[in-house]
């Protein structure tokens, strides 16, 4: 069964540094998402991406965050200047067309900010 | 705004016992509902989904869920729990805006006694 692949599985970064999290979506999917899960808390929506542009973003997704799909395959989340509170598990999810199609999640990237 | 409530933070059951995890949603029309399972350090795996039709849906790993419109509920059940079912379970509803993002409940952690 096709999978969503995320790299790296774990990223440790100094506060203030830039990080890029990568996701390879399922090939025929059109909707792309980033969610995050702070340790012990629920999964929160960050941003959705469709037709090469952001379709919705949450309050969490401020100017420090950006997403792109530079080469038509990888889907990346960049945090420009990391803060301690960015430490979390970040999940990429992808879905095919329509609201009734389930999203498929990657195994996540654990981001630790020191 | 749509929301999902999982009233039980932890549930402990004995192996072989039956299980019911509660989920209540807030949405005026027919929701699209999912249950996902997360093992420690892992991503989110889809257990089952409800879009329309039969209100009792079957999922993977022997799980089922029943949609009850009158109670705004979508409870997850399993007749006989196995030790490997110990995990965190998340109920989610699709947001019916253009992004189709998922709105998650806070999760229920299932512990299984030998």
JSON list of C-alpha atoms in Angstrom, two decimals:
[
{"chain": "A", "resi": 1, "resn": "UNK", "atom": "CA", "xyz": [0.00, 0.00, 0.00]},
{"chain": "A", "resi": 2, "resn": "UNK", "atom": "CA", "xyz": [1.36, 3.47, -0.87]},
{"chain": "A", "resi": 3, "resn": "UNK", "atom": "CA", "xyz": [2.80, 5.40, 2.05]},
{"chain": "A", "resi": 4, "resn": "UNK", "atom": "CA", "xyz": [3.58, 8.96, 3.03]},
{"chain": "A", "resi": 5, "resn": "UNK", "atom": "CA", "xyz": [7.28, 9.22, 3.84]},
{"chain": "A", "resi": 6, "resn": "UNK", "atom": "CA", "xyz": [8.75, 11.83, 6.16]},
{"chain": "A", "resi": 7, "resn": "UNK", "atom": "CA", "xyz": [12.37, 12.73, 6.75]},
{"chain": "A", "resi": 8, "resn": "UNK", "atom": "CA", "xyz": [14.16, 13.05, 9.05]},
{"chain": "A", "resi": 9, "resn": "UNK", "atom": "CA", "xyz": [12.53, 10.97, 11.74]},
{"chain": "A", "resi": 10, "resn": "UNK", "atom": "CA", "xyz": [14.20, 13.07, 14.44]},
{"chain": "A", "resi": 11, "resn": "UNK", "atom": "CA", "xyz": [15.73, 16.53, 14.19]},
{"chain": "A", "resi": 12, "resn": "UNK", "atom": "CA", "xyz": [17.60, 18.27, 16.99]},
{"chain": "A", "resi": 13, "resn": "UNK", "atom": "CA", "xyz": [18.27, 21.96, 16.41]},
{"chain": "A", "resi": 14, "resn": "UNK", "atom": "CA", "xyz": [19.49, 24.95, 18.34]},
{"chain": "A", "resi": 15, "resn": "UNK", "atom": "CA", "xyz": [16.96, 27.69, 19.03]},
{"chain": "A", "resi": 16, "resn": "UNK", "atom": "CA", "xyz": [17.03, 30.33, 16.31]},
{"chain": "A", "resi": 17, "resn": "UNK", "atom": "CA", "xyz": [18.16, 27.94, 13.61]},
{"chain": "A", "resi": 18, "resn": "UNK", "atom": "CA", "xyz": [16.20, 27.10, 10.49]},
{"chain": "A", "resi": 19, "resn": "UNK", "atom": "CA", "xyz": [14.78, 23.63, 9.96]},
{"chain": "A", "resi": 20, "resn": "UNK", "atom": "CA", "xyz": [13.23, 21.99, 6.93]},
{"chain": "A", "resi": 21, "resn": "UNK", "atom": "CA", "xyz": [11.00, 18.98, 7.32]},
{"chain": "A", "resi": 22, "resn": "UNK", "atom": "CA", "xyz": [10.36, 16.88, 4.25]},
{"chain": "A", "resi": 23, "resn": "UNK", "atom": "CA", "xyz": [7.48, 14.76, 3.10]},
{"chain": "A", "resi": 24, "resn": "UNK", "atom": "CA", "xyz": [7.00, 12.58, 0.04]},
{"chain": "A", "resi": 25, "resn": "UNK", "atom": "CA", "xyz": [3.25, 12.31, -0.58]},
{"chain": "A", "resi": 26, "resn": "UNK", "atom": "CA", "xyz": [1.35, 9.44, -2.12]},
{"chain": "A", "resi": 27, "resn": "UNK", "atom": "CA", "xyz": [1.73, 9.97, -5.84]},
{"chain": "A", "resi": 28, "resn": "UNK", "atom": "CA", "xyz": [-1.84, 10.65, -6.96]},
{"chain": "A", "resi": 29, "resn": "UNK", "atom": "CA", "xyz": [-2.82, 12.75, -3.97]},
{"chain": "A", "resi": 30, "resn": "UNK", "atom": "CA", "xyz": [-3.72, 16.39, -4.42]},
{"chain": "A", "resi": 31, "resn": "UNK", "atom": "CA", "xyz": [-4.19, 17.72, -0.90]},
{"chain": "A", "resi": 32, "resn": "UNK", "atom": "CA", "xyz": [-1.26, 18.13, 1.44]},
{"chain": "A", "resi": 33, "resn": "UNK", "atom": "CA", "xyz": [-1.26, 18.99, 5.12]},
{"chain": "A", "resi": 34, "resn": "UNK", "atom": "CA", "xyz": [1.04, 19.60, 8.04]},
{"chain": "A", "resi": 35, "resn": "UNK", "atom": "CA", "xyz": [-0.12, 18.90, 11.57]},
{"chain": "A", "resi": 36, "resn": "UNK", "atom": "CA", "xyz": [1.79, 19.03, 14.81]},
{"chain": "A", "resi": 37, "resn": "UNK", "atom": "CA", "xyz": [1.47, 17.28, 18.13]},
{"chain": "A", "resi": 38, "resn": "UNK", "atom": "CA", "xyz": [3.13, 18.72, 21.19]},
{"chain": "A", "resi": 39, "resn": "UNK", "atom": "CA", "xyz": [4.06, 15.95, 23.60]},
{"chain": "A", "resi": 40, "resn": "UNK", "atom": "CA", "xyz": [1.01, 14.69, 25.44]},
{"chain": "A", "resi": 41, "resn": "UNK", "atom": "CA", "xyz": [-1.39, 16.92, 23.54]},
{"chain": "A", "resi": 42, "resn": "UNK", "atom": "CA", "xyz": [-3.75, 16.48, 20.64]},
{"chain": "A", "resi": 43, "resn": "UNK", "atom": "CA", "xyz": [-2.94, 16.73, 16.98]},
{"chain": "A", "resi": 44, "resn": "UNK", "atom": "CA", "xyz": [-3.32, 20.29, 15.67]},
{"chain": "A", "resi": 45, "resn": "UNK", "atom": "CA", "xyz": [-3.74, 21.51, 12.11]},
{"chain": "A", "resi": 46, "resn": "UNK", "atom": "CA", "xyz": [-1.03, 23.81, 10.81]},
{"chain": "A", "resi": 47, "resn": "UNK", "atom": "CA", "xyz": [-1.56, 24.30, 7.10]},
{"chain": "A", "resi": 48, "resn": "UNK", "atom": "CA", "xyz": [-3.18, 22.84, 4.01]},
{"chain": "A", "resi": 49, "resn": "UNK", "atom": "CA", "xyz": [-1.80, 23.05, 0.48]},
{"chain": "A", "resi": 50, "resn": "UNK", "atom": "CA", "xyz": [-3.67, 22.47, -2.74]},
{"chain": "A", "resi": 51, "resn": "UNK", "atom": "CA", "xyz": [-2.98, 23.36, -6.35]},
{"chain": "A", "resi": 52, "resn": "UNK", "atom": "CA", "xyz": [0.43, 24.73, -5.41]},
{"chain": "A", "resi": 53, "resn": "UNK", "atom": "CA", "xyz": [-0.80, 27.21, -2.88]},
{"chain": "A", "resi": 54, "resn": "UNK", "atom": "CA", "xyz": [-1.85, 27.42, 0.74]},
{"chain": "A", "resi": 55, "resn": "UNK", "atom": "CA", "xyz": [-5.60, 26.84, 1.04]},
{"chain": "A", "resi": 56, "resn": "UNK", "atom": "CA", "xyz": [-5.81, 27.39, 4.78]},
{"chain": "A", "resi": 57, "resn": "UNK", "atom": "CA", "xyz": [-3.48, 28.02, 7.69]},
{"chain": "A", "resi": 58, "resn": "UNK", "atom": "CA", "xyz": [-4.01, 28.05, 11.42]},
{"chain": "A", "resi": 59, "resn": "UNK", "atom": "CA", "xyz": [-3.06, 30.72, 13.94]},
{"chain": "A", "resi": 60, "resn": "UNK", "atom": "CA", "xyz": [0.01, 28.64, 14.77]},
{"chain": "A", "resi": 61, "resn": "UNK", "atom": "CA", "xyz": [1.30, 29.01, 11.21]},
{"chain": "A", "resi": 62, "resn": "UNK", "atom": "CA", "xyz": [2.84, 32.46, 11.56]},
{"chain": "A", "resi": 63, "resn": "UNK", "atom": "CA", "xyz": [5.47, 34.21, 9.45]},
{"chain": "A", "resi": 64, "resn": "UNK", "atom": "CA", "xyz": [8.17, 31.87, 10.74]},
{"chain": "A", "resi": 65, "resn": "UNK", "atom": "CA", "xyz": [6.56, 28.98, 8.88]},
{"chain": "A", "resi": 66, "resn": "UNK", "atom": "CA", "xyz": [6.43, 28.32, 5.18]},
{"chain": "A", "resi": 67, "resn": "UNK", "atom": "CA", "xyz": [5.55, 25.40, 2.92]},
{"chain": "A", "resi": 68, "resn": "UNK", "atom": "CA", "xyz": [6.38, 24.57, -0.64]},
{"chain": "A", "resi": 69, "resn": "UNK", "atom": "CA", "xyz": [6.43, 21.77, -3.14]},
{"chain": "A", "resi": 70, "resn": "UNK", "atom": "CA", "xyz": [9.53, 22.75, -5.06]},
{"chain": "A", "resi": 71, "resn": "UNK", "atom": "CA", "xyz": [9.93, 19.84, -7.44]},
{"chain": "A", "resi": 72, "resn": "UNK", "atom": "CA", "xyz": [6.42, 18.49, -7.72]},
{"chain": "A", "resi": 73, "resn": "UNK", "atom": "CA", "xyz": [7.13, 15.61, -5.39]},
{"chain": "A", "resi": 74, "resn": "UNK", "atom": "CA", "xyz": [8.55, 16.65, -2.03]},
{"chain": "A", "resi": 75, "resn": "UNK", "atom": "CA", "xyz": [6.36, 18.75, 0.23]},
{"chain": "A", "resi": 76, "resn": "UNK", "atom": "CA", "xyz": [8.37, 20.73, 2.77]},
{"chain": "A", "resi": 77, "resn": "UNK", "atom": "CA", "xyz": [7.71, 22.64, 5.96]},
{"chain": "A", "resi": 78, "resn": "UNK", "atom": "CA", "xyz": [10.28, 25.28, 6.88]},
{"chain": "A", "resi": 79, "resn": "UNK", "atom": "CA", "xyz": [10.58, 26.96, 10.22]},
{"chain": "A", "resi": 80, "resn": "UNK", "atom": "CA", "xyz": [12.79, 29.98, 9.73]},
{"chain": "A", "resi": 81, "resn": "UNK", "atom": "CA", "xyz": [13.91, 30.75, 13.28]},
{"chain": "A", "resi": 82, "resn": "UNK", "atom": "CA", "xyz": [12.98, 28.00, 15.68]},
{"chain": "A", "resi": 83, "resn": "UNK", "atom": "CA", "xyz": [11.72, 28.61, 19.21]},
{"chain": "A", "resi": 84, "resn": "UNK", "atom": "CA", "xyz": [11.64, 26.26, 22.17]},
{"chain": "A", "resi": 85, "resn": "UNK", "atom": "CA", "xyz": [7.88, 25.94, 21.82]},
{"chain": "A", "resi": 86, "resn": "UNK", "atom": "CA", "xyz": [8.27, 24.56, 18.30]},
{"chain": "A", "resi": 87, "resn": "UNK", "atom": "CA", "xyz": [9.42, 21.28, 19.84]},
{"chain": "A", "resi": 88, "resn": "UNK", "atom": "CA", "xyz": [6.79, 18.78, 18.76]},
{"chain": "A", "resi": 89, "resn": "UNK", "atom": "CA", "xyz": [6.02, 15.90, 16.46]},
{"chain": "A", "resi": 90, "resn": "UNK", "atom": "CA", "xyz": [5.22, 17.15, 12.97]},
{"chain": "A", "resi": 91, "resn": "UNK", "atom": "CA", "xyz": [3.03, 15.01, 10.74]},
{"chain": "A", "resi": 92, "resn": "UNK", "atom": "CA", "xyz": [2.58, 15.29, 7.03]},
{"chain": "A", "resi": 93, "resn": "UNK", "atom": "CA", "xyz": [-0.73, 14.02, 5.64]},
{"chain": "A", "resi": 94, "resn": "UNK", "atom": "CA", "xyz": [-1.97, 13.72, 2.09]},
{"chain": "A", "resi": 95, "resn": "UNK", "atom": "CA", "xyz": [-5.34, 13.04, 0.56]},
{"chain": "A", "resi": 96, "resn": "UNK", "atom": "CA", "xyz": [-6.93, 12.53, -2.82]},
{"chain": "A", "resi": 97, "resn": "UNK", "atom": "CA", "xyz": [-9.75, 14.70, -4.10]},
{"chain": "A", "resi": 98, "resn": "UNK", "atom": "CA", "xyz": [-12.77, 15.36, -1.96]},
{"chain": "A", "resi": 99, "resn": "UNK", "atom": "CA", "xyz": [-13.83, 15.74, 1.62]},
{"chain": "A", "resi": 100, "resn": "UNK", "atom": "CA", "xyz": [-14.75, 12.08, 1.94]},
{"chain": "A", "resi": 101, "resn": "UNK", "atom": "CA", "xyz": [-11.28, 10.78, 1.27]},
{"chain": "A", "resi": 102, "resn": "UNK", "atom": "CA", "xyz": [-9.28, 9.88, 4.36]},
{"chain": "A", "resi": 103, "resn": "UNK", "atom": "CA", "xyz": [-5.94, 11.51, 4.91]},
{"chain": "A", "resi": 104, "resn": "UNK", "atom": "CA", "xyz": [-2.91, 9.28, 5.06]},
{"chain": "A", "resi": 105, "resn": "UNK", "atom": "CA", "xyz": [-0.28, 10.23, 7.61]},
{"chain": "A", "resi": 106, "resn": "UNK", "atom": "CA", "xyz": [3.45, 9.82, 7.64]},
{"chain": "A", "resi": 107, "resn": "UNK", "atom": "CA", "xyz": [5.27, 8.54, 10.72]},
{"chain": "A", "resi": 108, "resn": "UNK", "atom": "CA", "xyz": [6.20, 12.07, 11.69]},
{"chain": "A", "resi": 109, "resn": "UNK", "atom": "CA", "xyz": [9.34, 14.05, 12.44]},
{"chain": "A", "resi": 110, "resn": "UNK", "atom": "CA", "xyz": [10.17, 14.61, 16.07]},
{"chain": "A", "resi": 111, "resn": "UNK", "atom": "CA", "xyz": [11.62, 18.12, 16.31]},
{"chain": "A", "resi": 112, "resn": "UNK", "atom": "CA", "xyz": [13.57, 18.97, 19.43]},
{"chain": "A", "resi": 113, "resn": "UNK", "atom": "CA", "xyz": [14.68, 22.56, 19.95]},
{"chain": "A", "resi": 114, "resn": "UNK", "atom": "CA", "xyz": [17.51, 23.12, 22.42]},
{"chain": "B", "resi": 1, "resn": "UNK", "atom": "CA", "xyz": [-17.15, 25.78, 14.54]},
{"chain": "B", "resi": 2, "resn": "UNK", "atom": "CA", "xyz": [-16.77, 22.05, 14.36]},
{"chain": "B", "resi": 3, "resn": "UNK", "atom": "CA", "xyz": [-15.26, 20.26, 17.33]},
{"chain": "B", "resi": 4, "resn": "UNK", "atom": "CA", "xyz": [-14.60, 16.79, 18.65]},
{"chain": "B", "resi": 5, "resn": "UNK", "atom": "CA", "xyz": [-14.68, 15.70, 22.28]},
{"chain": "B", "resi": 6, "resn": "UNK", "atom": "CA", "xyz": [-13.20, 12.54, 23.69]},
{"chain": "B", "resi": 7, "resn": "UNK", "atom": "CA", "xyz": [-14.27, 12.61, 27.33]},
{"chain": "B", "resi": 8, "resn": "UNK", "atom": "CA", "xyz": [-12.00, 9.81, 28.54]},
{"chain": "B", "resi": 9, "resn": "UNK", "atom": "CA", "xyz": [-8.31, 10.66, 28.82]},
{"chain": "B", "resi": 10, "resn": "UNK", "atom": "CA", "xyz": [-7.32, 7.14, 29.92]},
{"chain": "B", "resi": 11, "resn": "UNK", "atom": "CA", "xyz": [-9.11, 3.82, 29.83]},
{"chain": "B", "resi": 12, "resn": "UNK", "atom": "CA", "xyz": [-7.79, 0.57, 31.27]},
{"chain": "B", "resi": 13, "resn": "UNK", "atom": "CA", "xyz": [-9.29, -2.76, 30.31]},
{"chain": "B", "resi": 14, "resn": "UNK", "atom": "CA", "xyz": [-8.27, -6.36, 30.84]},
{"chain": "B", "resi": 15, "resn": "UNK", "atom": "CA", "xyz": [-7.13, -8.39, 27.90]},
{"chain": "B", "resi": 16, "resn": "UNK", "atom": "CA", "xyz": [-10.11, -10.18, 26.40]},
{"chain": "B", "resi": 17, "resn": "UNK", "atom": "CA", "xyz": [-12.62, -7.66, 27.75]},
{"chain": "B", "resi": 18, "resn": "UNK", "atom": "CA", "xyz": [-14.78, -5.50, 25.55]},
{"chain": "B", "resi": 19, "resn": "UNK", "atom": "CA", "xyz": [-13.93, -1.90, 24.83]},
{"chain": "B", "resi": 20, "resn": "UNK", "atom": "CA", "xyz": [-15.83, 1.27, 24.02]},
{"chain": "B", "resi": 21, "resn": "UNK", "atom": "CA", "xyz": [-14.12, 4.61, 23.43]},
{"chain": "B", "resi": 22, "resn": "UNK", "atom": "CA", "xyz": [-16.37, 7.63, 23.35]},
{"chain": "B", "resi": 23, "resn": "UNK", "atom": "CA", "xyz": [-16.38, 10.41, 20.78]},
{"chain": "B", "resi": 24, "resn": "UNK", "atom": "CA", "xyz": [-18.80, 13.30, 20.45]},
{"chain": "B", "resi": 25, "resn": "UNK", "atom": "CA", "xyz": [-18.76, 15.78, 17.63]},
{"chain": "B", "resi": 26, "resn": "UNK", "atom": "CA", "xyz": [-20.25, 19.18, 17.02]},
{"chain": "B", "resi": 27, "resn": "UNK", "atom": "CA", "xyz": [-21.54, 19.79, 13.49]},
{"chain": "B", "resi": 28, "resn": "UNK", "atom": "CA", "xyz": [-24.95, 20.67, 12.09]},
{"chain": "B", "resi": 29, "resn": "UNK", "atom": "CA", "xyz": [-24.96, 18.46, 9.02]},
{"chain": "B", "resi": 30, "resn": "UNK", "atom": "CA", "xyz": [-23.79, 14.90, 8.45]},
{"chain": "B", "resi": 31, "resn": "UNK", "atom": "CA", "xyz": [-20.15, 14.79, 9.45]},
{"chain": "B", "resi": 32, "resn": "UNK", "atom": "CA", "xyz": [-17.34, 12.80, 7.95]},
{"chain": "B", "resi": 33, "resn": "UNK", "atom": "CA", "xyz": [-15.76, 10.97, 10.88]},
{"chain": "B", "resi": 34, "resn": "UNK", "atom": "CA", "xyz": [-12.61, 8.95, 11.42]},
{"chain": "B", "resi": 35, "resn": "UNK", "atom": "CA", "xyz": [-10.85, 7.00, 14.10]},
{"chain": "B", "resi": 36, "resn": "UNK", "atom": "CA", "xyz": [-7.07, 6.90, 14.04]},
{"chain": "B", "resi": 37, "resn": "UNK", "atom": "CA", "xyz": [-4.71, 4.91, 16.28]},
{"chain": "B", "resi": 38, "resn": "UNK", "atom": "CA", "xyz": [-1.24, 6.00, 17.34]},
{"chain": "B", "resi": 39, "resn": "UNK", "atom": "CA", "xyz": [1.24, 3.60, 18.90]},
{"chain": "B", "resi": 40, "resn": "UNK", "atom": "CA", "xyz": [4.06, 5.19, 20.94]},
{"chain": "B", "resi": 41, "resn": "UNK", "atom": "CA", "xyz": [6.49, 7.06, 18.72]},
{"chain": "B", "resi": 42, "resn": "UNK", "atom": "CA", "xyz": [4.52, 6.20, 15.61]},
{"chain": "B", "resi": 43, "resn": "UNK", "atom": "CA", "xyz": [2.32, 8.00, 13.14]},
{"chain": "B", "resi": 44, "resn": "UNK", "atom": "CA", "xyz": [-1.45, 7.91, 12.85]},
{"chain": "B", "resi": 45, "resn": "UNK", "atom": "CA", "xyz": [-3.05, 4.86, 11.31]},
{"chain": "B", "resi": 46, "resn": "UNK", "atom": "CA", "xyz": [-6.59, 4.96, 10.01]},
{"chain": "B", "resi": 47, "resn": "UNK", "atom": "CA", "xyz": [-8.88, 2.46, 11.75]},
{"chain": "B", "resi": 48, "resn": "UNK", "atom": "CA", "xyz": [-12.18, 3.32, 10.12]},
{"chain": "B", "resi": 49, "resn": "UNK", "atom": "CA", "xyz": [-14.26, 6.06, 8.57]},
{"chain": "B", "resi": 50, "resn": "UNK", "atom": "CA", "xyz": [-17.89, 7.11, 8.31]},
{"chain": "B", "resi": 51, "resn": "UNK", "atom": "CA", "xyz": [-19.30, 9.17, 5.47]},
{"chain": "B", "resi": 52, "resn": "UNK", "atom": "CA", "xyz": [-22.89, 8.09, 4.99]},
{"chain": "B", "resi": 53, "resn": "UNK", "atom": "CA", "xyz": [-25.12, 5.03, 4.79]},
{"chain": "B", "resi": 54, "resn": "UNK", "atom": "CA", "xyz": [-24.87, 2.22, 7.30]},
{"chain": "B", "resi": 55, "resn": "UNK", "atom": "CA", "xyz": [-24.33, 3.71, 10.72]},
{"chain": "B", "resi": 56, "resn": "UNK", "atom": "CA", "xyz": [-22.26, 0.75, 11.92]},
{"chain": "B", "resi": 57, "resn": "UNK", "atom": "CA", "xyz": [-18.89, 0.73, 10.20]},
{"chain": "B", "resi": 58, "resn": "UNK", "atom": "CA", "xyz": [-16.25, -1.95, 10.34]},
{"chain": "B", "resi": 59, "resn": "UNK", "atom": "CA", "xyz": [-12.58, -1.14, 10.48]},
{"chain": "B", "resi": 60, "resn": "UNK", "atom": "CA", "xyz": [-9.22, -2.78, 10.71]},
{"chain": "B", "resi": 61, "resn": "UNK", "atom": "CA", "xyz": [-7.95, -4.86, 13.64]},
{"chain": "B", "resi": 62, "resn": "UNK", "atom": "CA", "xyz": [-11.48, -5.96, 14.60]},
{"chain": "B", "resi": 63, "resn": "UNK", "atom": "CA", "xyz": [-12.71, -2.47, 15.50]},
{"chain": "B", "resi": 64, "resn": "UNK", "atom": "CA", "xyz": [-16.12, -1.07, 14.68]},
{"chain": "B", "resi": 65, "resn": "UNK", "atom": "CA", "xyz": [-17.84, 2.26, 15.31]},
{"chain": "B", "resi": 66, "resn": "UNK", "atom": "CA", "xyz": [-21.43, 3.34, 15.40]},
{"chain": "B", "resi": 67, "resn": "UNK", "atom": "CA", "xyz": [-22.63, 6.73, 14.22]},
{"chain": "B", "resi": 68, "resn": "UNK", "atom": "CA", "xyz": [-25.56, 8.03, 16.26]},
{"chain": "B", "resi": 69, "resn": "UNK", "atom": "CA", "xyz": [-26.87, 11.33, 14.95]},
{"chain": "B", "resi": 70, "resn": "UNK", "atom": "CA", "xyz": [-29.29, 11.79, 17.85]},
{"chain": "B", "resi": 71, "resn": "UNK", "atom": "CA", "xyz": [-26.40, 11.66, 20.32]},
{"chain": "B", "resi": 72, "resn": "UNK", "atom": "CA", "xyz": [-23.79, 13.32, 18.08]},
{"chain": "B", "resi": 73, "resn": "UNK", "atom": "CA", "xyz": [-21.58, 10.37, 18.82]},
{"chain": "B", "resi": 74, "resn": "UNK", "atom": "CA", "xyz": [-19.23, 8.05, 16.98]},
{"chain": "B", "resi": 75, "resn": "UNK", "atom": "CA", "xyz": [-18.04, 5.56, 19.59]},
{"chain": "B", "resi": 76, "resn": "UNK", "atom": "CA", "xyz": [-15.36, 3.01, 18.83]},
{"chain": "B", "resi": 77, "resn": "UNK", "atom": "CA", "xyz": [-15.86, -0.58, 20.00]},
{"chain": "B", "resi": 78, "resn": "UNK", "atom": "CA", "xyz": [-14.05, -3.86, 20.07]},
{"chain": "B", "resi": 79, "resn": "UNK", "atom": "CA", "xyz": [-15.55, -7.04, 21.52]},
{"chain": "B", "resi": 80, "resn": "UNK", "atom": "CA", "xyz": [-12.28, -8.51, 22.81]},
{"chain": "B", "resi": 81, "resn": "UNK", "atom": "CA", "xyz": [-9.18, -6.43, 23.41]},
{"chain": "B", "resi": 82, "resn": "UNK", "atom": "CA", "xyz": [-5.68, -7.72, 22.75]},
{"chain": "B", "resi": 83, "resn": "UNK", "atom": "CA", "xyz": [-2.54, -6.50, 24.51]},
{"chain": "B", "resi": 84, "resn": "UNK", "atom": "CA", "xyz": [-1.34, -5.09, 21.18]},
{"chain": "B", "resi": 85, "resn": "UNK", "atom": "CA", "xyz": [-4.30, -2.70, 21.13]},
{"chain": "B", "resi": 86, "resn": "UNK", "atom": "CA", "xyz": [-2.65, -0.56, 23.81]},
{"chain": "B", "resi": 87, "resn": "UNK", "atom": "CA", "xyz": [-2.18, 2.82, 22.11]},
{"chain": "B", "resi": 88, "resn": "UNK", "atom": "CA", "xyz": [-3.69, 6.27, 21.84]},
{"chain": "B", "resi": 89, "resn": "UNK", "atom": "CA", "xyz": [-6.91, 6.59, 19.88]},
{"chain": "B", "resi": 90, "resn": "UNK", "atom": "CA", "xyz": [-8.02, 9.77, 18.17]},
{"chain": "B", "resi": 91, "resn": "UNK", "atom": "CA", "xyz": [-11.43, 10.62, 16.81]},
{"chain": "B", "resi": 92, "resn": "UNK", "atom": "CA", "xyz": [-11.49, 13.23, 14.04]},
{"chain": "B", "resi": 93, "resn": "UNK", "atom": "CA", "xyz": [-14.00, 15.08, 11.89]},
{"chain": "B", "resi": 94, "resn": "UNK", "atom": "CA", "xyz": [-13.41, 16.64, 8.49]},
{"chain": "B", "resi": 95, "resn": "UNK", "atom": "CA", "xyz": [-13.74, 20.39, 8.45]},
{"chain": "B", "resi": 96, "resn": "UNK", "atom": "CA", "xyz": [-16.22, 21.24, 5.71]},
{"chain": "B", "resi": 97, "resn": "UNK", "atom": "CA", "xyz": [-14.35, 24.21, 4.35]},
{"chain": "B", "resi": 98, "resn": "UNK", "atom": "CA", "xyz": [-12.16, 24.24, 1.28]},
{"chain": "B", "resi": 99, "resn": "UNK", "atom": "CA", "xyz": [-9.19, 22.69, 3.03]},
{"chain": "B", "resi": 100, "resn": "UNK", "atom": "CA", "xyz": [-10.91, 19.52, 4.32]},
{"chain": "B", "resi": 101, "resn": "UNK", "atom": "CA", "xyz": [-8.56, 19.60, 7.28]},
{"chain": "B", "resi": 102, "resn": "UNK", "atom": "CA", "xyz": [-9.05, 17.17, 10.15]},
{"chain": "B", "resi": 103, "resn": "UNK", "atom": "CA", "xyz": [-10.16, 18.37, 13.56]},
{"chain": "B", "resi": 104, "resn": "UNK", "atom": "CA", "xyz": [-9.01, 15.96, 16.23]},
{"chain": "B", "resi": 105, "resn": "UNK", "atom": "CA", "xyz": [-10.22, 15.13, 19.66]},
{"chain": "B", "resi": 106, "resn": "UNK", "atom": "CA", "xyz": [-7.74, 15.14, 22.50]},
{"chain": "B", "resi": 107, "resn": "UNK", "atom": "CA", "xyz": [-7.31, 11.39, 22.36]},
{"chain": "B", "resi": 108, "resn": "UNK", "atom": "CA", "xyz": [-7.91, 8.46, 24.69]},
{"chain": "B", "resi": 109, "resn": "UNK", "atom": "CA", "xyz": [-4.99, 6.40, 25.91]},
{"chain": "B", "resi": 110, "resn": "UNK", "atom": "CA", "xyz": [-5.87, 2.72, 26.15]},
{"chain": "B", "resi": 111, "resn": "UNK", "atom": "CA", "xyz": [-4.01, 0.57, 28.66]},
{"chain": "B", "resi": 112, "resn": "UNK", "atom": "CA", "xyz": [-4.50, -3.21, 28.56]},
{"chain": "B", "resi": 113, "resn": "UNK", "atom": "CA", "xyz": [-4.07, -5.30, 31.69]},
{"chain": "B", "resi": 114, "resn": "UNK", "atom": "CA", "xyz": [-2.70, -8.83, 31.18]}
]
